[in-house]
Amino acid sequence: MTTQRILIVDDDAGGRMTLAANLELDGYEVVTAEGGAEAVRIVREQGPFALVITDFRMPEMDGLDTLRAIREVAPAVRIVIATGFAEESRVDAAVTEGAFAVLTKPICMERALRVLSHALAGPVVVVVDEAGDANALVSALNARAIDALACTLDEALASSRPLDGCVVAVHLAEESKLRALAARSGTRVTLVYVTNPRERMPRTCTVPGFVVPRPIDVPWLARTMAQARAAT
Amino acid sequence: MTSRDAAIGARAAEAIASAKTSHLRHGLRNRLGSIRNAAFFLRRRARPEWLEAEPRLAEFLDLIQAEASAGEVLLAEASAERGAGEPTDFGSAVAAGAATAEQEWTSAEPIAPGPVVAAPFLDVASAVKLVLDAAAALETRSFSVGAAELTVAWPGDGTDPRVEAAHRLLRAWGGRVAIDREAHVVRLALPVPA
């Protein structure tokens, strides 16, 4: 099995070194960069990386600029943000542009290792809806480097891919299958029910989840997934 | 100095002190986080036979983590008490300190050659100090560039070294600086929140 490679971007040497050491102890190959520009160069010259974890407030390039620049070089790479300032609008922009999760600094290493391990497992968001709507949402999510897959609940259950999100049209939501899906996954599945105008949630839908009207707000979904993943 | 100047100066000093304190808290929390995570690594890396031979090794590594965590909590609580969850950024520190004097010293107009518009409430030294103190408080911060501009002049020959320092800092951080050494004028385009 190939060792997964992680790039850590942080201008703070202590944060960079301790995260790298702990990740290496878990068997990952780690490369570090002191800033966004160096990170982009490394991704270009030494890629591919399975994951990038970047500090947000850095001189020259902040986390959002770094995310955007890395995406130019490696569009599909998962990027985790680490920041002490989660309320910043630019952090929110990074999240809605598809940052996998936001870790609060100073980093709690046990949580960070869980979140990064989850990210490296390659979780997918399944979209269970009529083909047109499902494909449109999947495209929108993929454009933000959020892995998503249009399928039925049966296909999701049969799939071997790890999943941590399920967007399901209310009329296709089957209680028993949703419960089985949640049980099958090793992590919590964020469930989002999509409703049509004036459509009510059936009483049979008792699996906890968000209920949102169609068309689904993609930035909201990206934000919700990032929050859920950070709480893994 | 008029009483109004003094009041503005006091507000500027308060804003800068607040920014410095926030920055200090932020820096301390990061340092404590590094200590805690280094101890976490050592605890994981320590061989069982080491821990068996010296039980206090594990005990002290756990203690380091616990004490660092407690320190982080204290700092977080101090932030919450002050109602300041995050440091004021560089632009905010300057802008907050001089907000009431905005009409006198800020302009959205592009910098153009012309008469010096000296800030009426700040002499050169204190204007540059305002910039530098805010800069020093947040030396690793980044921020967005706004439109406010501060134009200052200074007496004497040569360029005030503090102006040169401000020049370097602002340029590095995306601010705009024009220094006219002949006229002893520096025009600082301050980064302020949008």
Short mmCIF file of C-alpha atoms in Angstrom, two decimals:
data_model
loop_
_atom_site.label_atom_id
_atom_site.label_comp_id
_atom_site.label_asym_id
_atom_site.label_seq_id
_atom_site.Cartn_x
_atom_site.Cartn_y
_atom_site.Cartn_z
CA MET A 1 0.00 0.00 0.00
CA THR A 2 1.34 3.42 -0.97
CA THR A 3 2.00 5.81 1.87
CA GLN A 4 -0.36 8.75 1.72
CA ARG A 5 1.36 12.08 1.36
CA ILE A 6 0.28 15.16 3.28
CA LEU A 7 1.43 18.74 2.84
CA ILE A 8 1.37 20.98 5.92
CA VAL A 9 1.39 24.74 5.35
CA ASP A 10 2.01 26.92 8.40
CA ASP A 11 4.21 29.92 9.07
CA ASP A 12 4.45 28.88 12.72
CA ALA A 13 7.32 26.42 13.12
CA GLY A 14 6.00 24.89 16.33
CA GLY A 15 2.61 24.13 14.87
CA ARG A 16 4.14 22.79 11.69
CA MET A 17 6.66 20.53 13.42
CA THR A 18 4.33 19.02 15.98
CA LEU A 19 1.61 18.26 13.45
CA ALA A 20 4.17 16.74 11.07
CA ALA A 21 5.68 14.58 13.81
CA ASN A 22 2.33 13.22 14.91
CA LEU A 23 1.24 12.50 11.34
CA GLU A 24 4.50 10.73 10.58
CA LEU A 25 3.96 8.61 13.65
CA ASP A 26 0.69 7.52 12.09
CA GLY A 27 2.54 6.41 8.98
CA TYR A 28 1.93 9.32 6.66
CA GLU A 29 4.60 10.90 4.52
CA VAL A 30 4.68 14.58 5.38
CA VAL A 31 6.09 17.56 3.55
CA THR A 32 5.98 21.05 5.06
CA ALA A 33 5.84 24.57 3.70
CA GLU A 34 6.17 27.88 5.52
CA GLY A 35 3.71 29.71 3.31
CA GLY A 36 1.25 29.54 0.46
CA ALA A 37 3.68 30.34 -2.32
CA GLU A 38 6.08 27.63 -1.20
CA ALA A 39 3.16 25.22 -0.87
CA VAL A 40 2.04 25.85 -4.44
CA ARG A 41 5.58 25.29 -5.68
CA ILE A 42 5.84 22.04 -3.73
CA VAL A 43 2.49 20.80 -5.02
CA ARG A 44 3.61 21.60 -8.54
CA GLU A 45 7.04 20.02 -8.21
CA GLN A 46 6.49 17.21 -5.73
CA GLY A 47 2.80 16.37 -6.10
CA PRO A 48 0.48 14.63 -5.94
CA PHE A 49 -0.60 14.97 -2.31
CA ALA A 50 -3.58 13.21 -0.82
CA LEU A 51 -4.24 16.10 1.50
CA VAL A 52 -3.16 19.64 2.27
CA ILE A 53 -3.62 21.14 5.70
CA THR A 54 -3.04 24.85 5.80
CA ASP A 55 -2.97 27.53 8.42
CA PHE A 56 -5.19 30.45 7.51
CA ARG A 57 -3.56 33.62 8.72
CA MET A 58 -0.16 33.78 7.13
CA PRO A 59 1.86 36.64 5.68
CA GLU A 60 1.75 37.11 1.92
CA MET A 61 -0.88 34.48 1.11
CA ASP A 62 -3.67 33.59 3.48
CA GLY A 63 -5.47 30.26 3.57
CA LEU A 64 -8.07 31.26 0.99
CA ASP A 65 -5.47 32.43 -1.51
CA THR A 66 -3.46 29.30 -0.81
CA LEU A 67 -6.49 27.07 -1.35
CA ARG A 68 -7.29 28.79 -4.64
CA ALA A 69 -3.69 28.65 -5.86
CA ILE A 70 -3.29 24.98 -4.96
CA ARG A 71 -6.59 24.17 -6.67
CA GLU A 72 -5.14 25.68 -9.85
CA VAL A 73 -2.41 23.07 -9.74
CA ALA A 74 -4.26 20.19 -8.10
CA PRO A 75 -8.02 20.68 -8.50
CA ALA A 76 -9.12 17.59 -6.62
CA VAL A 77 -6.84 17.68 -3.60
CA ARG A 78 -8.59 17.79 -0.25
CA ILE A 79 -7.72 20.85 1.76
CA VAL A 80 -8.22 21.24 5.49
CA ILE A 81 -8.02 24.70 7.03
CA ALA A 82 -6.58 25.35 10.49
CA THR A 83 -7.41 28.66 12.07
CA GLY A 84 -7.99 30.39 15.35
CA PHE A 85 -10.44 32.72 13.66
CA ALA A 86 -13.26 30.53 12.40
CA GLU A 87 -15.65 33.41 12.10
CA GLU A 88 -13.72 35.22 9.44
CA SER A 89 -15.52 35.80 6.21
CA ARG A 90 -12.52 34.59 4.23
CA VAL A 91 -12.51 31.34 6.16
CA ASP A 92 -16.16 30.99 5.28
CA ALA A 93 -15.30 31.65 1.65
CA ALA A 94 -12.71 28.87 1.78
CA VAL A 95 -15.30 26.52 3.22
CA THR A 96 -17.93 27.34 0.63
CA GLU A 97 -15.26 26.82 -2.02
CA GLY A 98 -14.84 23.28 -0.79
CA ALA A 99 -12.35 23.16 2.08
CA PHE A 100 -12.88 19.73 3.58
CA ALA A 101 -13.04 20.92 7.17
CA VAL A 102 -11.90 23.73 9.45
CA LEU A 103 -9.82 22.83 12.48
CA THR A 104 -9.62 25.25 15.37
CA LYS A 105 -6.16 26.38 16.43
CA PRO A 106 -4.38 25.62 18.62
CA ILE A 107 -4.95 22.22 17.17
CA CYS A 108 -6.23 19.40 19.33
CA MET A 109 -4.04 16.66 17.93
CA GLU A 110 -6.36 13.77 18.65
CA ARG A 111 -9.22 15.50 16.85
CA ALA A 112 -6.94 16.60 14.01
CA LEU A 113 -5.73 13.04 13.46
CA ARG A 114 -9.32 11.81 13.35
CA VAL A 115 -10.40 14.50 10.88
CA LEU A 116 -7.36 14.00 8.64
CA SER A 117 -7.78 10.25 8.69
CA HIS A 118 -11.40 10.71 7.73
CA ALA A 119 -10.41 13.08 4.91
CA LEU A 120 -7.84 10.61 3.63
CA ALA A 121 -10.41 7.84 3.56
CA GLY A 122 -12.04 9.75 0.69
CA PRO A 123 -15.60 10.08 1.93
CA VAL A 124 -18.27 10.87 -0.59
CA VAL A 125 -21.59 12.68 -0.42
CA VAL A 126 -24.33 10.67 -2.10
CA VAL A 127 -27.18 12.49 -3.82
CA VAL A 128 -30.43 10.56 -4.12
CA ASP A 129 -32.77 12.50 -6.33
CA GLU A 130 -34.26 12.59 -9.80
CA ALA A 131 -31.45 12.30 -12.33
CA GLY A 132 -31.42 15.90 -13.53
CA ASP A 133 -31.41 17.46 -10.08
CA ALA A 134 -28.98 14.90 -8.71
CA ASN A 135 -26.48 15.35 -11.51
CA ALA A 136 -26.68 19.14 -11.26
CA LEU A 137 -25.94 19.03 -7.53
CA VAL A 138 -23.14 16.51 -7.99
CA SER A 139 -21.54 18.76 -10.62
CA ALA A 140 -21.81 21.76 -8.32
CA LEU A 141 -20.20 19.85 -5.46
CA ASN A 142 -17.49 18.36 -7.63
CA ALA A 143 -16.66 21.84 -8.87
CA ARG A 144 -15.81 22.64 -5.26
CA ALA A 145 -13.65 19.52 -4.94
CA ILE A 146 -16.32 17.88 -2.80
CA ASP A 147 -16.63 14.25 -3.85
CA ALA A 148 -20.25 13.52 -4.64
CA LEU A 149 -22.09 10.72 -6.35
CA ALA A 150 -25.60 10.51 -7.80
CA CYS A 151 -27.17 7.16 -6.99
CA THR A 152 -30.11 5.40 -5.44
CA LEU A 153 -30.24 4.45 -1.78
CA ASP A 154 -29.75 0.81 -2.78
CA GLU A 155 -26.64 1.69 -4.76
CA ALA A 156 -25.33 3.76 -1.87
CA LEU A 157 -25.85 0.81 0.45
CA ALA A 158 -24.08 -1.54 -1.93
CA SER A 159 -21.15 0.80 -2.52
CA SER A 160 -17.89 0.16 -0.75
CA ARG A 161 -16.96 3.83 -0.74
CA PRO A 162 -17.03 5.54 2.62
CA LEU A 163 -19.70 8.19 2.81
CA ASP A 164 -20.40 10.94 5.28
CA GLY A 165 -23.19 12.84 3.61
CA CYS A 166 -26.49 11.97 2.01
CA VAL A 167 -28.74 14.43 0.23
CA VAL A 168 -32.06 12.78 -0.43
CA ALA A 169 -35.26 14.00 -2.02
CA VAL A 170 -38.02 13.54 0.51
CA HIS A 171 -40.13 11.43 -1.81
CA LEU A 172 -37.21 9.00 -2.21
CA ALA A 173 -36.32 8.84 1.47
CA GLU A 174 -36.86 5.35 2.81
CA GLU A 175 -36.55 5.18 6.53
CA SER A 176 -35.08 1.69 6.80
CA LYS A 177 -32.49 2.29 4.09
CA LEU A 178 -31.41 5.59 5.59
CA ARG A 179 -30.94 3.90 8.93
CA ALA A 180 -28.97 1.11 7.27
CA LEU A 181 -26.84 3.71 5.48
CA ALA A 182 -26.05 5.49 8.74
CA ALA A 183 -25.23 2.17 10.39
CA ARG A 184 -23.06 1.01 7.52
CA SER A 185 -20.85 4.07 7.56
CA GLY A 186 -18.06 4.18 10.10
CA THR A 187 -18.69 7.86 10.73
CA ARG A 188 -21.69 10.06 11.25
CA VAL A 189 -23.64 10.65 8.08
CA THR A 190 -24.95 14.17 7.58
CA LEU A 191 -28.43 13.74 6.20
CA VAL A 192 -30.14 16.45 4.18
CA TYR A 193 -33.75 16.10 3.04
CA VAL A 194 -34.68 18.15 -0.01
CA THR A 195 -38.27 19.22 -0.35
CA ASN A 196 -40.31 20.68 -3.15
CA PRO A 197 -42.46 23.78 -2.55
CA ARG A 198 -45.33 23.02 -0.18
CA GLU A 199 -44.07 19.49 0.24
CA ARG A 200 -44.28 18.26 3.83
CA MET A 201 -41.97 15.89 5.56
CA PRO A 202 -43.70 12.53 5.87
CA ARG A 203 -44.09 11.24 9.40
CA THR A 204 -42.11 8.18 8.44
CA CYS A 205 -38.92 10.24 8.00
CA THR A 206 -37.63 10.08 11.54
CA VAL A 207 -33.91 9.81 10.85
CA PRO A 208 -32.52 13.15 12.04
CA GLY A 209 -31.43 15.46 9.26
CA PHE A 210 -31.63 18.93 7.82
CA VAL A 211 -34.74 19.77 5.80
CA VAL A 212 -34.07 22.26 3.04
CA PRO A 213 -36.13 23.51 0.10
CA ARG A 214 -35.20 22.91 -3.48
CA PRO A 215 -33.00 24.18 -5.10
CA ILE A 216 -30.45 23.31 -2.50
CA ASP A 217 -28.09 26.09 -1.43
CA VAL A 218 -24.71 24.64 -2.42
CA PRO A 219 -22.55 26.99 -0.28
CA TRP A 220 -24.72 26.10 2.70
CA LEU A 221 -24.24 22.41 1.96
CA ALA A 222 -20.47 22.86 1.66
CA ARG A 223 -20.44 24.72 4.97
CA THR A 224 -22.60 22.10 6.67
CA MET A 225 -20.41 19.25 5.46
CA ALA A 226 -17.23 21.03 6.55
CA GLN A 227 -18.67 21.63 10.02
CA ALA A 228 -19.79 18.04 10.35
CA ARG A 229 -16.43 16.75 9.17
CA ALA A 230 -14.56 18.94 11.65
CA ALA A 231 -16.66 17.40 14.40
CA THR A 232 -15.78 13.86 13.29
CA MET B 1 -2.19 69.54 22.10
CA THR B 2 -5.91 70.17 22.52
CA SER B 3 -8.17 68.06 24.71
CA ARG B 4 -9.67 66.62 21.56
CA ASP B 5 -6.24 65.58 20.35
CA ALA B 6 -5.59 63.98 23.70
CA ALA B 7 -8.85 62.07 23.58
CA ILE B 8 -8.10 60.79 20.11
CA GLY B 9 -4.62 59.85 21.17
CA ALA B 10 -6.02 57.97 24.14
CA ARG B 11 -8.41 56.05 21.94
CA ALA B 12 -5.59 55.23 19.55
CA ALA B 13 -3.46 54.02 22.43
CA GLU B 14 -6.34 51.93 23.76
CA ALA B 15 -6.96 50.38 20.35
CA ILE B 16 -3.31 49.54 19.96
CA ALA B 17 -3.08 48.13 23.47
CA SER B 18 -6.12 46.00 22.76
CA ALA B 19 -4.59 44.77 19.53
CA LYS B 20 -1.32 43.99 21.27
CA THR B 21 -3.07 42.11 24.05
CA SER B 22 -5.12 40.11 21.59
CA HIS B 23 -2.03 39.34 19.59
CA LEU B 24 -0.21 38.26 22.73
CA ARG B 25 -3.07 35.97 23.73
CA HIS B 26 -3.14 34.49 20.26
CA GLY B 27 0.63 33.94 20.27
CA LEU B 28 0.60 32.39 23.72
CA ARG B 29 -2.19 30.01 22.79
CA ASN B 30 -0.24 28.87 19.74
CA ARG B 31 2.90 28.35 21.83
CA LEU B 32 0.96 26.36 24.42
CA GLY B 33 -0.64 24.35 21.63
CA SER B 34 2.77 23.46 20.25
CA ILE B 35 4.01 22.42 23.70
CA ARG B 36 0.90 20.30 24.24
CA ASN B 37 1.17 18.64 20.84
CA ALA B 38 4.90 18.03 21.25
CA ALA B 39 4.19 16.30 24.57
CA PHE B 40 1.41 14.35 22.87
CA PHE B 41 3.95 13.14 20.31
CA LEU B 42 6.51 12.19 22.96
CA ARG B 43 3.86 10.32 24.93
CA ARG B 44 2.92 8.33 21.84
CA ARG B 45 6.55 7.78 20.85
CA ALA B 46 7.81 6.70 24.26
CA ARG B 47 8.65 3.02 24.34
CA PRO B 48 6.78 0.92 26.90
CA GLU B 49 10.02 -0.09 28.58
CA TRP B 50 10.93 3.57 29.13
CA LEU B 51 7.58 4.24 30.74
CA GLU B 52 7.93 1.14 32.85
CA ALA B 53 11.43 2.06 34.01
CA GLU B 54 10.40 5.58 34.92
CA PRO B 55 6.67 5.97 35.63
CA ARG B 56 7.06 9.71 36.09
CA LEU B 57 7.92 10.01 32.40
CA ALA B 58 4.33 9.31 31.39
CA GLU B 59 3.06 11.25 34.37
CA PHE B 60 5.01 14.36 33.47
CA LEU B 61 4.22 14.17 29.78
CA ASP B 62 0.55 14.00 30.71
CA LEU B 63 1.08 16.87 33.12
CA ILE B 64 2.62 19.03 30.40
CA GLN B 65 -0.37 18.40 28.19
CA ALA B 66 -2.83 19.08 30.97
CA GLU B 67 -1.10 22.28 32.08
CA ALA B 68 -0.79 23.58 28.53
CA SER B 69 -4.47 22.85 27.95
CA ALA B 70 -5.35 24.64 31.17
CA GLY B 71 -3.32 27.64 30.04
CA GLU B 72 -5.14 27.68 26.73
CA VAL B 73 -8.47 27.61 28.54
CA LEU B 74 -7.40 30.52 30.75
CA LEU B 75 -6.45 32.55 27.70
CA ALA B 76 -9.70 31.66 25.95
CA GLU B 77 -11.64 32.73 29.02
CA ALA B 78 -9.71 35.99 29.16
CA SER B 79 -10.65 36.62 25.54
CA ALA B 80 -14.28 35.86 26.26
CA GLU B 81 -14.30 38.22 29.24
CA ARG B 82 -12.97 41.01 27.09
CA GLY B 83 -15.45 40.15 24.39
CA ALA B 84 -12.59 39.87 21.95
CA GLY B 85 -12.46 36.47 20.34
CA GLU B 86 -9.82 37.39 17.85
CA PRO B 87 -7.14 40.00 17.54
CA THR B 88 -8.05 43.24 15.95
CA ASP B 89 -6.22 43.26 12.68
CA PHE B 90 -3.67 45.86 11.77
CA GLY B 91 -6.07 48.02 9.81
CA SER B 92 -8.68 47.82 12.53
CA ALA B 93 -6.19 48.90 15.15
CA VAL B 94 -5.27 51.98 13.20
CA ALA B 95 -8.78 52.68 12.01
CA ALA B 96 -10.32 52.27 15.43
CA GLY B 97 -7.80 54.55 17.04
CA ALA B 98 -8.31 57.30 14.56
CA ALA B 99 -11.94 56.76 13.62
CA THR B 100 -13.17 60.02 15.00
CA ALA B 101 -10.55 61.93 13.10
CA GLU B 102 -11.40 60.27 9.84
CA GLN B 103 -12.48 63.46 8.18
CA GLU B 104 -9.17 65.08 8.87
CA TRP B 105 -6.78 62.41 7.83
CA THR B 106 -8.39 59.93 5.54
CA SER B 107 -9.25 60.31 1.95
CA ALA B 108 -10.53 57.93 -0.66
CA GLU B 109 -8.93 60.10 -3.32
CA PRO B 110 -5.84 58.76 -5.02
CA ILE B 111 -2.58 60.17 -3.78
CA ALA B 112 -1.54 63.06 -5.92
CA PRO B 113 1.32 65.55 -5.70
CA GLY B 114 0.32 68.60 -3.80
CA PRO B 115 0.42 70.27 -0.46
CA VAL B 116 1.09 68.12 2.51
CA VAL B 117 -2.02 67.19 4.42
CA ALA B 118 -0.64 66.66 7.84
CA ALA B 119 -2.84 64.99 10.37
CA PRO B 120 -3.91 67.78 12.69
CA PHE B 121 -4.10 65.62 15.74
CA LEU B 122 -0.92 63.69 15.34
CA ASP B 123 2.58 64.85 14.87
CA VAL B 124 4.80 62.84 12.61
CA ALA B 125 6.34 60.78 15.33
CA SER B 126 3.05 59.77 16.86
CA ALA B 127 1.48 59.08 13.46
CA VAL B 128 4.28 56.78 12.48
CA LYS B 129 4.31 55.29 15.95
CA LEU B 130 0.63 54.56 15.54
CA VAL B 131 1.41 52.65 12.38
CA LEU B 132 4.43 50.91 13.79
CA ASP B 133 2.83 49.96 17.08
CA ALA B 134 -0.11 48.50 15.30
CA ALA B 135 2.30 46.77 12.95
CA ALA B 136 4.42 45.44 15.78
CA ALA B 137 1.33 44.21 17.56
CA LEU B 138 0.32 42.18 14.57
CA GLU B 139 3.55 41.53 12.79
CA THR B 140 2.54 38.29 11.21
CA ARG B 141 -0.99 39.29 10.36
CA SER B 142 -2.34 39.76 6.91
CA PHE B 143 -5.23 41.99 6.04
CA SER B 144 -7.19 43.49 3.23
CA VAL B 145 -6.23 46.76 1.65
CA GLY B 146 -8.72 49.55 1.95
CA ALA B 147 -8.89 53.05 0.66
CA ALA B 148 -8.00 55.15 3.67
CA GLU B 149 -4.81 57.09 3.36
CA LEU B 150 -2.71 58.79 5.95
CA THR B 151 -0.37 61.51 4.87
CA VAL B 152 2.31 62.63 7.27
CA ALA B 153 5.32 64.87 7.14
CA TRP B 154 8.25 65.20 9.45
CA PRO B 155 10.75 67.89 10.28
CA GLY B 156 14.50 67.68 10.00
CA ASP B 157 16.80 66.12 7.47
CA GLY B 158 16.64 62.70 5.95
CA THR B 159 13.99 60.11 6.42
CA ASP B 160 12.78 59.17 9.82
CA PRO B 161 13.89 55.56 10.31
CA ARG B 162 10.47 54.74 11.65
CA VAL B 163 8.99 55.89 8.38
CA GLU B 164 11.34 53.61 6.54
CA ALA B 165 10.30 50.76 8.78
CA ALA B 166 6.66 51.55 8.22
CA HIS B 167 7.39 51.69 4.53
CA ARG B 168 8.85 48.20 4.54
CA LEU B 169 6.07 46.78 6.67
CA LEU B 170 3.28 48.30 4.69
CA ARG B 171 4.77 47.27 1.40
CA ALA B 172 5.22 43.73 2.66
CA TRP B 173 1.61 43.64 3.76
CA GLY B 174 0.02 45.14 0.72
CA GLY B 175 -0.24 48.74 1.81
CA ARG B 176 0.97 51.49 -0.47
CA VAL B 177 3.68 53.92 0.51
CA ALA B 178 5.10 56.90 -1.25
CA ILE B 179 8.04 58.69 0.32
CA ASP B 180 9.12 62.06 -0.93
CA ARG B 181 12.49 62.55 0.72
CA GLU B 182 12.92 66.06 -0.67
CA ALA B 183 9.65 67.28 0.74
CA HIS B 184 9.90 65.12 3.82
CA VAL B 185 6.54 63.62 3.07
CA VAL B 186 5.42 60.06 3.36
CA ARG B 187 2.03 59.01 2.15
CA LEU B 188 0.87 55.76 3.68
CA ALA B 189 -2.07 53.97 2.14
CA LEU B 190 -3.28 52.15 5.21
CA PRO B 191 -4.82 48.75 4.92
CA VAL B 192 -8.15 48.96 6.67
CA PRO B 193 -11.11 46.62 6.75
CA ALA B 194 -13.37 46.93 3.73
#
